[in-house]
Amino acid sequence: MNILEVTSAKDAREFLDMAVRLYKNEKNWIRPLDDDIEGLFHPETNKLFRKGAKAKRWLLKDDQGETIGRIAAFINPKWKDKQPTGGAGFFECVKDQKAAFLLFDTAKSWLEEQGMEAMDGPVNFGERDKWWGLLVDGFSPANYNMPWNFPYYQQFFEAYGFQVYFKQYTYMRQVQGVDFDPKFHKRAAITIDDPDYSYRYLKGKELTEKFPEYFITVYNKAWARHMGKTMNIKEAQMMLKKLKPVLDEKLIFFGFYKNEPISFFISIPELNMIFKHVNGKLDWKGKLKFLYHKIFNPPNKMLGLVFGVVPDHQGKGVESAMVKKYNDMSDQRSFPYKTIEMNWIGDFSPKMMRVCEQLNAKIYKTHHTYRYLFDREKPFERHKIFE
């Protein structure tokens, strides 16, 4: 077997195509958009490079010259850990432990050369909400930008010595016809009956003009400590612009206290129900297929992107009120979505897990984020718990 660094456009194409061949007979694998992956590895499309980030990719060839594996390794200067920690991701491999270990060794060696003392994997060269974690349970078709992999990958990671740093759960709930925990209604009533609180969709100009401001107000108070960064108004405007082609006003919901934003619940239609028809390419043919299926075969599943409440209003029933008001508004025949899946509920956030359970949502998928300490004598610590 031979390891080759990705150094040319041909190699980069093979980095994408080997996964297509590997999963060609797997009905539950949905091909990611080529640009969503390739764009991560270029300074023109990934601003992390301009902030000092580094990345390398490799292909693994067998003795006949066929590609049997791939991996990427990267350093994200935004990551703050007790020890310098890099990432390994976009791992794909045939069912051969020797091949898998060679790929892990390659990523580890490069990260050590860069002064790292640990590696997390499989993770993304970017934000945590994309391509993060190893699927270990719930091998149904992946949601957009969520990883799907063969079950045997778990044995590779754990046999090599990776340990579970945290788990990420995807919860699923029927939108209609499912009630909540009785205690949930009691908590929801606290703020629903308080005239200082209000909960509503954003529509028309309020959505296009006020969403970025509302979003960063809540995000920077409620989520920044979890995701490791704050967000500015320009970044929120760019996010809204990117979401615009798939935005549905019925899926953007905010809570307010005395007209100031204090919470949000943001979802989108589950895009892989459309992207599965475009074969990884959004060229003119892909865009036509996307528009056709968006109009005539739209998703009936919505994907919860993010749910947050600012700390000053946590524990006051706002979480319950948000969901109850949203559910009351969506429990109508005209509402096109039948189920909702909520990605990325970390096991380090028991509060959010309890909220999902009180919704009578069930764990539908489980991903593991692993950590490998290069000093094998160093005690391993799991991700700290946020209460």
Coordinates of C-alpha atoms in Angstrom, one line a residue, residues 41-311:
F41 CA -9.6 22.8 1.3
H42 CA -9.0 26.1 -0.6
P43 CA -8.2 29.6 0.9
E44 CA -10.5 31.2 -1.6
T45 CA -13.5 29.4 -0.1
N46 CA -12.4 28.7 3.5
K47 CA -11.5 31.7 5.5
L48 CA -9.8 29.6 8.2
F49 CA -6.7 29.5 6.0
R50 CA -6.4 33.3 6.3
K51 CA -6.4 32.9 10.1
G52 CA -3.5 30.5 10.2
A53 CA -5.3 27.1 9.7
K54 CA -3.5 24.3 7.8
A55 CA -4.8 21.2 6.1
K56 CA -3.4 18.2 4.2
R57 CA -5.1 15.4 2.4
W58 CA -4.0 11.9 1.4
L59 CA -5.1 9.0 -0.8
L60 CA -4.2 5.4 0.0
K61 CA -3.5 3.1 -3.0
D62 CA -3.3 -0.6 -3.0
D63 CA -0.5 -2.5 -4.9
Q64 CA -2.5 -2.4 -8.1
G65 CA -2.8 1.4 -7.9
E66 CA -6.5 1.4 -6.9
T67 CA -7.6 4.0 -4.3
I68 CA -8.8 2.1 -1.1
G69 CA -8.8 5.0 1.4
R70 CA -8.5 8.7 2.1
I71 CA -8.1 11.0 5.0
A72 CA -7.5 14.7 5.8
A73 CA -5.8 16.3 8.7
F74 CA -6.1 19.9 9.8
I75 CA -5.2 22.5 12.4
N76 CA -7.9 25.0 13.4
P77 CA -6.3 27.9 15.4
K78 CA -9.7 28.6 17.0
W79 CA -9.7 25.3 18.9
K80 CA -8.8 25.9 22.5
D81 CA -7.9 22.7 24.5
K82 CA -5.7 21.7 27.4
Q83 CA -3.3 20.3 24.9
P84 CA -2.8 21.5 21.3
T85 CA -5.4 19.4 19.3
G86 CA -5.7 18.9 15.6
G87 CA -8.4 17.2 13.6
A88 CA -8.7 14.2 11.2
G89 CA -11.7 13.8 9.0
F90 CA -13.2 12.8 5.7
F91 CA -11.9 9.3 6.4
E92 CA -13.1 6.6 4.0
C93 CA -11.6 3.2 3.8
V94 CA -12.3 -0.3 2.5
K95 CA -12.9 -3.0 5.1
D96 CA -9.2 -3.5 6.0
Q97 CA -7.9 -2.5 9.4
K98 CA -4.3 -2.3 8.3
A99 CA -5.3 0.2 5.6
A100 CA -7.3 2.2 8.1
F101 CA -4.4 2.3 10.6
L102 CA -2.0 3.5 7.9
L103 CA -4.4 6.4 7.2
F104 CA -4.6 7.3 10.9
D105 CA -0.9 7.0 11.3
T106 CA -0.4 9.4 8.4
A107 CA -2.7 12.1 9.9
K108 CA -1.1 11.6 13.4
S109 CA 2.4 12.0 12.1
W110 CA 1.7 15.2 10.2
L111 CA -0.2 16.7 13.2
E112 CA 2.7 15.8 15.5
E113 CA 5.1 17.6 13.1
Q114 CA 2.8 20.7 13.5
G115 CA 3.2 20.6 17.3
M116 CA -0.2 18.9 18.1
E117 CA -0.5 16.6 21.0
A118 CA -3.9 15.0 20.2
M119 CA -6.3 14.6 17.3
D120 CA -10.1 14.6 17.2
G121 CA -11.9 12.7 14.6
P122 CA -13.7 12.3 12.4
V123 CA -14.3 16.0 12.3
N124 CA -14.7 18.9 9.9
F125 CA -12.2 21.5 8.7
G126 CA -14.7 24.2 9.8
E127 CA -17.7 24.5 12.0
R128 CA -19.0 21.7 14.2
D129 CA -22.4 21.6 12.5
K130 CA -21.0 20.0 9.3
W131 CA -19.3 16.6 8.7
W132 CA -18.7 16.0 12.4
G133 CA -18.7 12.7 14.1
L134 CA -18.8 9.0 13.3
L135 CA -22.2 7.5 12.8
V136 CA -22.5 4.5 15.1
D137 CA -26.3 4.0 15.4
G138 CA -29.2 4.9 13.1
F139 CA -27.9 4.1 9.6
S140 CA -30.8 5.6 7.8
P141 CA -30.1 8.2 5.0
A142 CA -28.0 11.2 6.2
N143 CA -29.4 14.7 6.7
Y144 CA -27.7 17.4 4.7
N145 CA -24.1 18.0 5.7
M146 CA -24.2 15.2 8.2
P147 CA -21.8 12.3 7.8
W148 CA -22.8 8.7 6.9
N149 CA -20.3 5.8 7.1
F150 CA -20.2 2.1 7.2
P151 CA -20.7 0.5 10.6
Y152 CA -17.3 -1.1 10.5
Y153 CA -15.6 2.3 10.8
Q154 CA -16.4 2.3 14.6
Q155 CA -14.2 -0.8 15.1
F156 CA -11.3 0.9 13.2
F157 CA -11.4 4.0 15.4
E158 CA -11.7 2.2 18.7
A159 CA -9.1 -0.5 17.9
Y160 CA -6.6 2.2 17.0
G161 CA -7.1 3.8 20.4
F162 CA -9.5 6.7 19.8
Q163 CA -11.8 7.3 22.8
V164 CA -15.2 8.8 22.8
Y165 CA -14.8 12.6 23.6
F166 CA -18.5 13.2 23.3
K167 CA -21.6 11.9 21.6
Q168 CA -24.0 13.8 19.4
Y169 CA -27.6 12.7 19.1
T170 CA -30.1 13.4 16.4
Y171 CA -33.6 13.4 17.9
M172 CA -36.8 12.8 15.8
R173 CA -40.3 13.7 16.5
Q174 CA -43.6 13.6 14.6
V175 CA -44.8 17.2 14.0
Q176 CA -48.5 16.4 14.4
G177 CA -50.4 14.1 16.7
V178 CA -47.8 13.8 19.4
D179 CA -48.4 15.5 22.8
F180 CA -45.8 16.7 25.3
D181 CA -44.8 15.6 28.8
P182 CA -47.6 17.0 31.2
K183 CA -44.9 19.0 33.1
F184 CA -44.0 20.6 29.8
H185 CA -47.4 22.3 29.5
K186 CA -47.1 23.7 33.0
R187 CA -43.7 25.2 32.3
A188 CA -44.9 26.6 29.0
A189 CA -47.8 28.4 30.7
I190 CA -45.4 30.5 32.8
T191 CA -44.4 32.8 30.0
I192 CA -47.1 32.2 27.5
D193 CA -49.5 33.9 29.9
D194 CA -47.1 36.7 30.6
P195 CA -47.8 39.7 28.3
D196 CA -44.1 40.7 28.4
Y197 CA -43.3 37.5 26.4
S198 CA -44.2 36.9 22.8
Y199 CA -43.4 34.2 20.2
R200 CA -43.8 34.5 16.5
Y201 CA -42.6 33.7 13.0
L202 CA -40.5 36.3 11.2
K203 CA -42.2 37.3 8.0
G204 CA -41.6 39.7 5.1
K205 CA -39.3 42.7 5.8
E206 CA -38.8 41.6 9.4
L207 CA -37.2 38.4 8.2
T208 CA -35.0 40.0 5.6
E209 CA -34.1 43.1 7.5
K210 CA -34.1 42.1 11.2
F211 CA -33.1 38.4 11.2
P212 CA -29.3 39.0 11.3
E213 CA -29.7 41.4 14.2
Y214 CA -32.1 39.2 16.2
F215 CA -30.0 36.1 15.5
I216 CA -26.6 37.4 16.7
T217 CA -28.3 38.9 19.8
V218 CA -29.4 35.5 20.9
Y219 CA -26.6 33.4 19.4
N220 CA -23.8 35.4 21.0
K221 CA -25.3 35.0 24.4
A222 CA -26.8 31.5 24.2
W223 CA -24.4 29.6 21.9
A224 CA -21.0 31.2 21.6
R225 CA -19.6 29.3 24.6
H226 CA -20.6 26.0 23.1
M227 CA -19.4 26.7 19.5
G228 CA -16.3 28.5 20.5
K229 CA -16.9 31.8 18.7
T230 CA -19.2 34.8 18.5
M231 CA -20.8 36.0 15.3
N232 CA -21.0 39.4 13.8
I233 CA -23.8 41.1 11.8
K234 CA -22.0 40.5 8.4
E235 CA -21.6 36.8 9.1
A236 CA -25.3 36.6 10.0
Q237 CA -26.3 38.4 6.8
M238 CA -24.1 36.0 4.8
M239 CA -25.8 33.0 6.5
L240 CA -29.2 34.4 5.7
K241 CA -28.1 34.9 2.1
K242 CA -27.0 31.3 1.8
L243 CA -30.2 30.0 3.4
K244 CA -32.4 32.2 1.1
P245 CA -32.8 29.6 -1.7
V246 CA -34.3 27.1 0.8
L247 CA -35.7 29.3 3.4
D248 CA -39.3 28.7 4.5
E249 CA -40.8 31.4 6.7
K250 CA -42.8 28.8 8.6
L251 CA -39.5 27.5 10.0
I252 CA -38.0 30.7 11.4
F253 CA -39.4 31.3 15.0
F254 CA -38.3 33.8 17.6
G255 CA -39.2 34.6 21.2
F256 CA -39.1 38.1 22.6
Y257 CA -39.2 39.7 26.0
K258 CA -40.4 43.3 26.0
N259 CA -39.8 43.2 22.2
E260 CA -36.1 42.2 22.6
P261 CA -35.1 38.8 21.1
I262 CA -34.3 36.2 23.7
S263 CA -34.7 32.9 21.9
F264 CA -34.9 31.2 18.5
F265 CA -35.8 28.0 16.8
I266 CA -34.5 27.8 13.3
S267 CA -35.2 25.0 10.9
I268 CA -34.9 24.3 7.2
P269 CA -36.5 21.7 4.9
E270 CA -34.3 18.6 5.0
L271 CA -32.2 19.3 1.8
N272 CA -30.8 15.8 1.2
M273 CA -34.3 14.8 0.3
I274 CA -33.7 17.1 -2.8
F275 CA -29.9 16.8 -3.2
K276 CA -30.1 13.0 -3.5
H277 CA -31.3 13.7 -7.0
V278 CA -28.5 15.9 -8.2
N279 CA -25.6 13.4 -7.8
G280 CA -23.3 15.7 -6.0
K281 CA -23.3 18.5 -8.6
L282 CA -25.0 21.8 -8.7
D283 CA -24.2 22.6 -12.3
W284 CA -27.0 23.8 -14.6
K285 CA -28.5 20.3 -14.7
G286 CA -28.2 19.9 -11.0
K287 CA -29.9 23.2 -10.4
L288 CA -32.8 22.3 -12.7
K289 CA -33.2 19.0 -10.8
F290 CA -33.1 20.9 -7.5
L291 CA -35.8 23.3 -8.6
Y292 CA -38.0 20.6 -10.0
H293 CA -37.9 18.5 -6.9
K294 CA -38.2 21.5 -4.6
I295 CA -41.5 22.5 -6.4
F296 CA -43.0 19.1 -7.3
N297 CA -41.5 16.8 -4.8
P298 CA -40.7 19.0 -1.7
P299 CA -39.3 17.6 1.5
N300 CA -41.8 16.5 4.1
K301 CA -39.2 16.5 6.8
M302 CA -37.7 19.6 8.5
L303 CA -34.3 19.8 10.1
G304 CA -33.8 21.7 13.3
L305 CA -30.6 23.8 12.8
V306 CA -30.4 25.6 16.1
F307 CA -32.4 26.2 19.2
G308 CA -31.2 28.7 21.8
V309 CA -32.4 30.8 24.8
V310 CA -30.3 33.6 26.3
P311 CA -29.0 32.7 29.8

